[in-house]
């Protein structure tokens, strides 16, 4: 039997570039699939946020306070871009938590509402003082009350 040399296209030196090309194509394909999955699975923009706010409002109206609070917390965790809307929802969540008697969590969301704006500042400040008093933090409540009244006196009245 006669042994022949392999064809020149199948030499070891030619296999390396082909193997590298195949591996590179697989990596590009994997990156493309990952990018598509990321885009498909990320939270939707305004539509999803609005849906959560509506759902929270419906649950609150139906008296499902625990569920409404959970939905509002989910909406706030998404970090909406509108600071005033964040403040209004944080204030609403704090009010729900106050109805449940969860003063510590309510205080956290009241401070968030105070920081972001969007809710009535005087009402937020009054609820903060109320919560601090309920938690037995009398000195902190006095300091909050003093700060709120000093801020109200420094702010010029609107015509």
mmCIF file of C-alpha atoms in Angstrom:
data_model
loop_
_atom_site.group_PDB
_atom_site.id
_atom_site.type_symbol
_atom_site.label_atom_id
_atom_site.label_comp_id
_atom_site.label_asym_id
_atom_site.label_seq_id
_atom_site.Cartn_x
_atom_site.Cartn_y
_atom_site.Cartn_z
ATOM 1 C CA UNK A 1 0.000 0.000 0.000
ATOM 2 C CA UNK A 2 1.108 3.373 -0.976
ATOM 3 C CA UNK A 3 1.163 6.220 1.605
ATOM 4 C CA UNK A 4 0.306 9.589 0.276
ATOM 5 C CA UNK A 5 0.915 12.958 1.854
ATOM 6 C CA UNK A 6 -2.188 14.687 3.150
ATOM 7 C CA UNK A 7 -3.570 17.472 1.010
ATOM 8 C CA UNK A 8 -1.967 20.841 1.668
ATOM 9 C CA UNK A 9 -5.253 22.354 2.923
ATOM 10 C CA UNK A 10 -5.405 19.980 5.914
ATOM 11 C CA UNK A 11 -1.990 20.683 7.401
ATOM 12 C CA UNK A 12 -1.685 21.568 11.056
ATOM 13 C CA UNK A 13 -0.628 25.109 10.263
ATOM 14 C CA UNK A 14 -3.864 25.739 8.359
ATOM 15 C CA UNK A 15 -6.110 24.268 11.077
ATOM 16 C CA UNK A 16 -5.193 26.854 13.726
ATOM 17 C CA UNK A 17 -6.645 29.890 11.887
ATOM 18 C CA UNK A 18 -9.833 27.948 11.089
ATOM 19 C CA UNK A 19 -10.196 26.889 14.723
ATOM 20 C CA UNK A 20 -9.650 30.453 15.892
ATOM 21 C CA UNK A 21 -12.283 31.668 13.433
ATOM 22 C CA UNK A 22 -14.809 29.097 14.658
ATOM 23 C CA UNK A 23 -14.170 30.006 18.306
ATOM 24 C CA UNK A 24 -14.451 33.709 17.492
ATOM 25 C CA UNK A 25 -17.770 33.167 15.697
ATOM 26 C CA UNK A 26 -19.089 31.205 18.674
ATOM 27 C CA UNK A 27 -18.097 34.014 21.062
ATOM 28 C CA UNK A 28 -19.754 36.642 18.865
ATOM 29 C CA UNK A 29 -22.909 34.521 18.671
ATOM 30 C CA UNK A 30 -22.930 34.057 22.450
ATOM 31 C CA UNK A 31 -22.482 37.808 22.984
ATOM 32 C CA UNK A 32 -25.344 38.583 20.590
ATOM 33 C CA UNK A 33 -27.659 36.117 22.331
ATOM 34 C CA UNK A 34 -26.720 37.552 25.732
ATOM 35 C CA UNK A 35 -27.409 41.089 24.547
ATOM 36 C CA UNK A 36 -30.808 40.084 23.170
ATOM 37 C CA UNK A 37 -31.695 38.306 26.409
ATOM 38 C CA UNK A 38 -30.660 41.356 28.433
ATOM 39 C CA UNK A 39 -32.828 43.668 26.342
ATOM 40 C CA UNK A 40 -35.779 41.272 26.449
ATOM 41 C CA UNK A 41 -35.635 40.679 30.213
ATOM 42 C CA UNK A 42 -34.922 44.176 31.521
ATOM 43 C CA UNK A 43 -37.820 46.053 33.119
ATOM 44 C CA UNK A 44 -39.928 48.098 30.773
ATOM 45 C CA UNK A 45 -39.858 51.866 31.002
ATOM 46 C CA UNK A 46 -42.840 54.031 31.790
ATOM 47 C CA UNK A 47 -45.533 51.472 30.962
ATOM 48 C CA UNK A 48 -44.482 49.017 33.647
ATOM 49 C CA UNK A 49 -44.038 51.755 36.233
ATOM 50 C CA UNK A 50 -47.472 53.176 35.468
ATOM 51 C CA UNK A 51 -48.994 49.708 35.683
ATOM 52 C CA UNK A 52 -47.490 49.209 39.136
ATOM 53 C CA UNK A 53 -48.778 52.580 40.346
ATOM 54 C CA UNK A 54 -52.267 51.790 39.081
ATOM 55 C CA UNK A 55 -52.170 48.346 40.676
ATOM 56 C CA UNK A 56 -51.092 49.851 43.992
ATOM 57 C CA UNK A 57 -53.946 52.343 43.831
ATOM 58 C CA UNK A 58 -56.497 49.628 43.089
ATOM 59 C CA UNK A 59 -55.230 47.459 45.948
ATOM 60 C CA UNK A 60 -55.323 50.414 48.322
ATOM 61 C CA UNK A 61 -58.887 51.255 47.274
ATOM 62 C CA UNK A 62 -59.899 47.628 47.794
ATOM 63 C CA UNK A 63 -58.464 47.670 51.311
ATOM 64 C CA UNK A 64 -55.554 45.304 50.588
ATOM 65 C CA UNK A 65 -53.088 47.513 52.433
ATOM 66 C CA UNK A 66 -50.282 44.929 52.720
ATOM 67 C CA UNK A 67 -50.355 44.152 49.018
ATOM 68 C CA UNK A 68 -50.619 47.813 48.024
ATOM 69 C CA UNK A 69 -47.581 48.611 50.176
ATOM 70 C CA UNK A 70 -45.630 45.770 48.537
ATOM 71 C CA UNK A 71 -46.499 47.014 45.051
ATOM 72 C CA UNK A 72 -45.543 50.597 45.912
ATOM 73 C CA UNK A 73 -42.238 49.365 47.365
ATOM 74 C CA UNK A 74 -41.575 47.459 44.134
ATOM 75 C CA UNK A 75 -42.262 50.603 42.122
ATOM 76 C CA UNK A 76 -39.975 52.692 44.325
ATOM 77 C CA UNK A 77 -37.227 50.047 44.179
ATOM 78 C CA UNK A 78 -37.174 50.421 40.392
ATOM 79 C CA UNK A 79 -35.983 53.988 40.959
ATOM 80 C CA UNK A 80 -38.281 56.055 38.760
ATOM 81 C CA UNK A 81 -36.728 59.068 37.060
ATOM 82 C CA UNK A 82 -39.442 61.536 38.132
ATOM 83 C CA UNK A 83 -38.364 62.810 41.564
ATOM 84 C CA UNK A 84 -41.739 64.343 42.412
ATOM 85 C CA UNK A 85 -43.619 61.162 41.522
ATOM 86 C CA UNK A 86 -41.165 59.255 43.700
ATOM 87 C CA UNK A 87 -41.883 61.660 46.568
ATOM 88 C CA UNK A 88 -45.656 61.351 46.157
ATOM 89 C CA UNK A 89 -45.569 57.553 46.064
ATOM 90 C CA UNK A 90 -43.126 57.423 48.994
ATOM 91 C CA UNK A 91 -45.536 59.606 50.987
ATOM 92 C CA UNK A 92 -48.468 57.373 50.030
ATOM 93 C CA UNK A 93 -46.508 54.296 51.056
ATOM 94 C CA UNK A 94 -45.609 55.921 54.357
ATOM 95 C CA UNK A 95 -49.285 56.645 54.964
ATOM 96 C CA UNK A 96 -50.155 52.990 54.291
ATOM 97 C CA UNK A 97 -47.448 51.828 56.662
ATOM 98 C CA UNK A 98 -48.743 54.209 59.326
ATOM 99 C CA UNK A 99 -52.196 52.655 58.974
ATOM 100 C CA UNK A 100 -50.558 49.280 59.615
ATOM 101 C CA UNK A 101 -48.670 50.602 62.626
ATOM 102 C CA UNK A 102 -45.247 49.999 61.062
ATOM 103 C CA UNK A 103 -43.761 53.289 62.216
ATOM 104 C CA UNK A 104 -40.101 52.577 61.511
ATOM 105 C CA UNK A 105 -40.691 51.744 57.835
ATOM 106 C CA UNK A 106 -43.102 54.663 57.549
ATOM 107 C CA UNK A 107 -40.424 56.998 58.890
ATOM 108 C CA UNK A 108 -37.986 55.829 56.249
ATOM 109 C CA UNK A 109 -40.439 56.597 53.440
ATOM 110 C CA UNK A 110 -41.408 59.917 54.994
ATOM 111 C CA UNK A 111 -37.762 60.948 54.913
ATOM 112 C CA UNK A 112 -37.623 59.840 51.257
ATOM 113 C CA UNK A 113 -40.735 61.910 50.494
ATOM 114 C CA UNK A 114 -39.165 64.872 52.253
ATOM 115 C CA UNK A 115 -35.957 64.487 50.255
ATOM 116 C CA UNK A 116 -37.605 64.063 46.830
ATOM 117 C CA UNK A 117 -40.453 66.553 47.177
ATOM 118 C CA UNK A 118 -43.730 66.115 45.342
ATOM 119 C CA UNK A 119 -45.822 65.816 48.516
ATOM 120 C CA UNK A 120 -47.055 68.636 50.748
ATOM 121 C CA UNK A 121 -43.965 69.549 52.804
ATOM 122 C CA UNK A 122 -45.946 70.629 55.875
ATOM 123 C CA UNK A 123 -47.898 67.367 55.905
ATOM 124 C CA UNK A 124 -44.727 65.304 55.514
ATOM 125 C CA UNK A 125 -43.051 67.217 58.347
ATOM 126 C CA UNK A 126 -46.106 66.788 60.591
ATOM 127 C CA UNK A 127 -46.170 63.045 59.986
ATOM 128 C CA UNK A 128 -42.441 62.773 60.708
ATOM 129 C CA UNK A 129 -42.975 64.471 64.064
ATOM 130 C CA UNK A 130 -45.954 62.189 64.770
ATOM 131 C CA UNK A 131 -43.986 59.036 63.936
ATOM 132 C CA UNK A 132 -40.990 60.090 66.011
ATOM 133 C CA UNK A 133 -43.296 60.720 68.973
ATOM 134 C CA UNK A 134 -44.950 57.317 68.519
ATOM 135 C CA UNK A 135 -41.515 55.682 68.471
ATOM 136 C CA UNK A 136 -40.661 57.404 71.759
ATOM 137 C CA UNK A 137 -38.037 59.641 70.178
ATOM 138 C CA UNK A 138 -39.286 62.823 71.847
ATOM 139 C CA UNK A 139 -36.038 64.762 71.418
ATOM 140 C CA UNK A 140 -35.818 63.839 67.735
ATOM 141 C CA UNK A 141 -39.469 64.843 67.329
ATOM 142 C CA UNK A 142 -38.774 68.236 68.909
ATOM 143 C CA UNK A 143 -35.754 68.736 66.666
ATOM 144 C CA UNK A 144 -37.824 67.809 63.592
ATOM 145 C CA UNK A 145 -40.596 70.160 64.674
ATOM 146 C CA UNK A 146 -38.141 72.984 65.283
ATOM 147 C CA UNK A 147 -36.503 72.371 61.909
ATOM 148 C CA UNK A 148 -39.857 72.280 60.136
ATOM 149 C CA UNK A 149 -41.069 75.507 61.715
ATOM 150 C CA UNK A 150 -37.745 77.249 61.092
ATOM 151 C CA UNK A 151 -37.905 76.151 57.462
ATOM 152 C CA UNK A 152 -41.509 77.356 57.149
ATOM 153 C CA UNK A 153 -40.578 80.765 58.648
ATOM 154 C CA UNK A 154 -37.594 81.143 56.291
ATOM 155 C CA UNK A 155 -39.659 80.324 53.198
ATOM 156 C CA UNK A 156 -41.411 83.397 51.782
ATOM 157 C CA UNK A 157 -45.178 83.161 51.476
ATOM 158 C CA UNK A 158 -46.532 82.572 47.980
ATOM 159 C CA UNK A 159 -48.911 85.251 46.644
#
